[in-house]
Coordinates of C-alpha atoms in Angstrom, one line a residue:
M1 CA 24.9 -14.1 9.6
D2 CA 21.2 -15.3 10.1
R3 CA 19.2 -12.3 10.9
I4 CA 19.2 -8.7 8.9
G5 CA 17.2 -5.6 9.8
L6 CA 16.0 -3.8 6.8
T7 CA 14.5 -0.5 6.8
G8 CA 13.8 2.6 4.8
G9 CA 11.4 5.5 4.5
I10 CA 8.1 5.4 2.4
G11 CA 8.8 5.3 -0.8
S12 CA 12.4 4.2 -0.8
G13 CA 11.9 0.8 -2.7
K14 CA 12.4 -1.4 0.6
S15 CA 9.6 -3.7 -0.2
T16 CA 11.3 -4.2 -3.6
V17 CA 14.6 -5.2 -2.0
A18 CA 12.7 -7.5 0.5
A19 CA 11.5 -9.2 -2.7
L20 CA 14.9 -9.3 -3.9
L21 CA 16.6 -10.8 -0.5
V22 CA 13.8 -13.5 -0.6
A23 CA 15.0 -14.4 -4.3
Q24 CA 18.4 -15.0 -2.8
G25 CA 17.1 -17.5 -0.3
A26 CA 16.1 -15.1 2.7
S27 CA 13.1 -15.7 4.8
L28 CA 11.1 -12.6 5.0
V29 CA 9.5 -11.3 8.4
D30 CA 7.3 -8.4 7.2
T31 CA 5.9 -6.4 10.2
D32 CA 3.8 -4.3 7.9
A33 CA 2.1 -7.1 6.7
I34 CA 1.6 -8.7 10.3
A35 CA 0.2 -5.1 11.1
H36 CA -2.4 -5.4 8.3
A37 CA -3.3 -8.9 9.6
L38 CA -3.8 -7.7 12.8
T39 CA -6.0 -4.9 11.7
A40 CA -8.0 -6.9 9.0
P41 CA -11.6 -7.9 9.4
G42 CA -11.7 -10.2 12.5
G43 CA -8.0 -9.2 13.2
A44 CA -6.8 -9.7 16.7
A45 CA -6.0 -5.9 17.4
M46 CA -9.4 -4.7 16.2
P47 CA -11.4 -5.2 19.6
A48 CA -8.5 -3.2 21.5
L49 CA -8.5 -0.7 18.8
R50 CA -12.3 -0.1 18.7
Q51 CA -12.3 0.2 22.8
R52 CA -9.7 2.5 22.7
F53 CA -10.5 4.7 19.7
G54 CA -14.1 4.0 19.2
D55 CA -16.4 3.0 16.1
A56 CA -14.9 6.0 14.1
V57 CA -11.8 4.1 13.3
V58 CA -13.6 0.9 12.0
G59 CA -14.7 0.6 8.5
P60 CA -17.7 -1.1 7.3
D61 CA -16.0 -4.6 6.8
G62 CA -14.6 -4.4 10.5
A63 CA -11.0 -3.6 9.6
L64 CA -9.3 -0.5 10.5
D65 CA -10.1 2.6 8.6
R66 CA -6.4 3.4 7.8
A67 CA -7.1 6.7 6.4
Q68 CA -9.1 7.8 9.4
M69 CA -6.6 6.6 11.9
R70 CA -3.6 8.5 10.1
S71 CA -5.5 11.5 10.3
L72 CA -6.2 11.0 13.9
V73 CA -2.5 10.2 14.4
F74 CA -1.2 13.2 12.6
A75 CA -3.6 15.4 14.6
D76 CA -2.8 14.0 18.1
P77 CA 0.6 12.6 19.3
A78 CA -1.1 10.8 22.1
A79 CA -3.2 9.0 19.7
K80 CA -0.2 7.9 18.0
L81 CA 1.4 6.5 21.2
A82 CA -2.0 4.7 22.0
L83 CA -2.0 2.9 18.7
E84 CA 1.6 1.9 18.9
A85 CA 0.9 0.6 22.5
V86 CA -1.7 -1.8 21.2
L87 CA -0.1 -2.9 18.0
H88 CA 3.8 -2.7 18.6
P89 CA 3.6 -5.7 21.3
M90 CA 1.2 -7.9 19.1
I91 CA 3.5 -7.3 16.1
G92 CA 6.5 -7.9 18.0
A93 CA 5.4 -11.3 19.0
E94 CA 4.2 -12.3 16.0
A95 CA 7.4 -11.3 14.2
Q96 CA 9.2 -13.5 16.7
R97 CA 7.1 -16.4 16.0
Q98 CA 7.5 -16.1 12.3
A99 CA 11.3 -15.8 12.8
G100 CA 11.4 -18.9 15.1
L101 CA 9.8 -20.8 12.6
A102 CA 12.1 -19.6 9.7
S103 CA 15.1 -20.1 11.9
D104 CA 14.1 -23.9 12.3
R105 CA 14.2 -24.5 8.6
G106 CA 17.9 -22.8 8.6
G107 CA 19.2 -19.7 6.6
V108 CA 18.9 -16.3 6.8
V109 CA 15.7 -14.1 8.1
V110 CA 15.1 -10.5 7.3
F111 CA 13.2 -8.5 9.3
D112 CA 11.1 -5.9 7.2
V113 CA 10.7 -3.4 9.9
P114 CA 9.7 0.5 9.0
L115 CA 10.2 1.6 12.4
L116 CA 13.5 -0.3 13.1
T117 CA 15.6 3.2 13.2
E118 CA 13.1 4.2 16.3
S119 CA 13.4 0.8 18.1
S120 CA 16.3 0.0 20.1
I121 CA 14.6 -3.7 20.7
W122 CA 14.5 -4.2 16.7
R123 CA 18.1 -3.2 16.4
S124 CA 19.0 -5.7 19.1
R125 CA 17.3 -8.3 17.3
C126 CA 19.4 -7.9 14.0
Q127 CA 23.2 -8.9 13.4
R128 CA 23.2 -6.2 10.7
I129 CA 21.1 -3.8 9.5
L130 CA 20.5 -2.6 5.7
V131 CA 18.9 0.7 4.9
I132 CA 17.3 1.5 1.8
D133 CA 17.6 5.3 1.1
C134 CA 16.5 7.8 -1.5
S135 CA 16.1 11.6 -1.8
A136 CA 12.7 13.2 -0.4
P137 CA 11.5 14.3 -4.0
T138 CA 11.8 10.4 -5.3
Q139 CA 9.8 9.2 -2.4
V140 CA 7.0 11.7 -3.0
Q141 CA 7.2 11.0 -6.5
R142 CA 6.9 7.4 -6.1
V143 CA 4.1 7.3 -3.3
M144 CA 1.9 10.0 -5.3
A145 CA 2.3 7.5 -8.3
R146 CA 1.5 4.3 -6.7
S147 CA -1.0 5.7 -3.8
G148 CA -2.6 8.6 -5.5
W149 CA -1.9 10.7 -2.4
S150 CA -1.5 14.3 -2.6
V151 CA 2.2 15.9 -1.9
D152 CA 0.9 17.2 1.2
Q153 CA 0.0 13.7 2.5
V154 CA 3.2 12.3 1.4
E155 CA 5.4 15.0 3.1
R156 CA 3.2 14.5 6.2
V157 CA 4.3 11.0 6.4
I158 CA 7.9 11.6 5.5
A159 CA 7.8 14.1 8.5
Q160 CA 6.7 11.6 10.8
Q161 CA 9.2 8.9 10.0
A162 CA 12.8 8.9 11.3
S163 CA 15.2 11.0 9.2
R164 CA 17.4 9.7 6.4
D165 CA 20.3 10.9 8.5
S166 CA 19.2 8.8 11.6
R167 CA 18.3 5.7 9.4
R168 CA 21.8 6.0 7.6
A169 CA 23.5 6.3 11.3
I170 CA 22.7 2.9 12.3
A171 CA 23.3 1.1 8.9
D172 CA 25.9 -1.6 8.3
A173 CA 25.1 -1.1 4.6
V174 CA 23.2 1.7 3.0
I175 CA 21.7 0.9 -0.8
F176 CA 21.0 4.6 -2.3
N177 CA 18.1 3.5 -4.5
D178 CA 17.7 6.8 -6.7
G179 CA 17.7 6.5 -10.3
L180 CA 18.7 2.7 -10.1
S181 CA 17.1 0.6 -12.8
L182 CA 15.6 -2.8 -11.3
Q183 CA 18.7 -4.7 -12.8
D184 CA 21.0 -2.3 -11.0
L185 CA 19.1 -2.7 -7.7
T186 CA 19.1 -6.6 -8.3
G187 CA 22.7 -6.4 -8.8
E188 CA 23.5 -4.2 -5.6
V189 CA 21.4 -6.7 -3.4
A190 CA 23.2 -9.6 -5.0
A191 CA 26.4 -8.3 -3.9
L192 CA 25.2 -7.5 -0.6
W193 CA 24.0 -11.1 -0.3
A194 CA 27.4 -12.6 -1.4
A195 CA 29.2 -10.4 1.1
W196 CA 27.1 -11.0 4.1
C197 CA 25.6 -14.4 3.6
L198 CA 27.5 -16.7 1.4
P199 CA 30.4 -18.5 2.7
R200 CA 33.9 -17.4 2.3
P201 CA 35.8 -19.7 0.0

């Protein structure tokens, strides 16, 4: 076992689980972090995004205006496809580069991929898939608390993502992170790590 795919809906606690897996010894390839780097000021994706969508999606600092792009994508499915056509190949290439470096060092690589369920390519890159799940009300509560979004904003994002059923359908393991304390969640991750990644006695 050297490549694990990690996914979950917004507000599921996926990032917390990613950090717990790193604490167990995994190397993390975070596709959200890669996307942010690509769309930061001077990011490699910004020229193509500016050309495709215009200056309206570029903030004063030269980074992608994520709120503006989110509104555009929600309103226009073609814009979503165009955004993905620019970003996904770049994200995939950088993720593979990072995974290659991590594999050279040895050990387990965890791909943190929000869109893993929707992508057969990503699923083929992983030996096992871990899904972090929770109820929709918990998702809304967590995202509102951390981001200050309205209920409507969070629910629109949830509606754009894969369903809970479709995520669970591709999982080799599911952690139901609803009502778990951090200690309980840490224990769940440690048990999974022992089952999947540690040598058998």
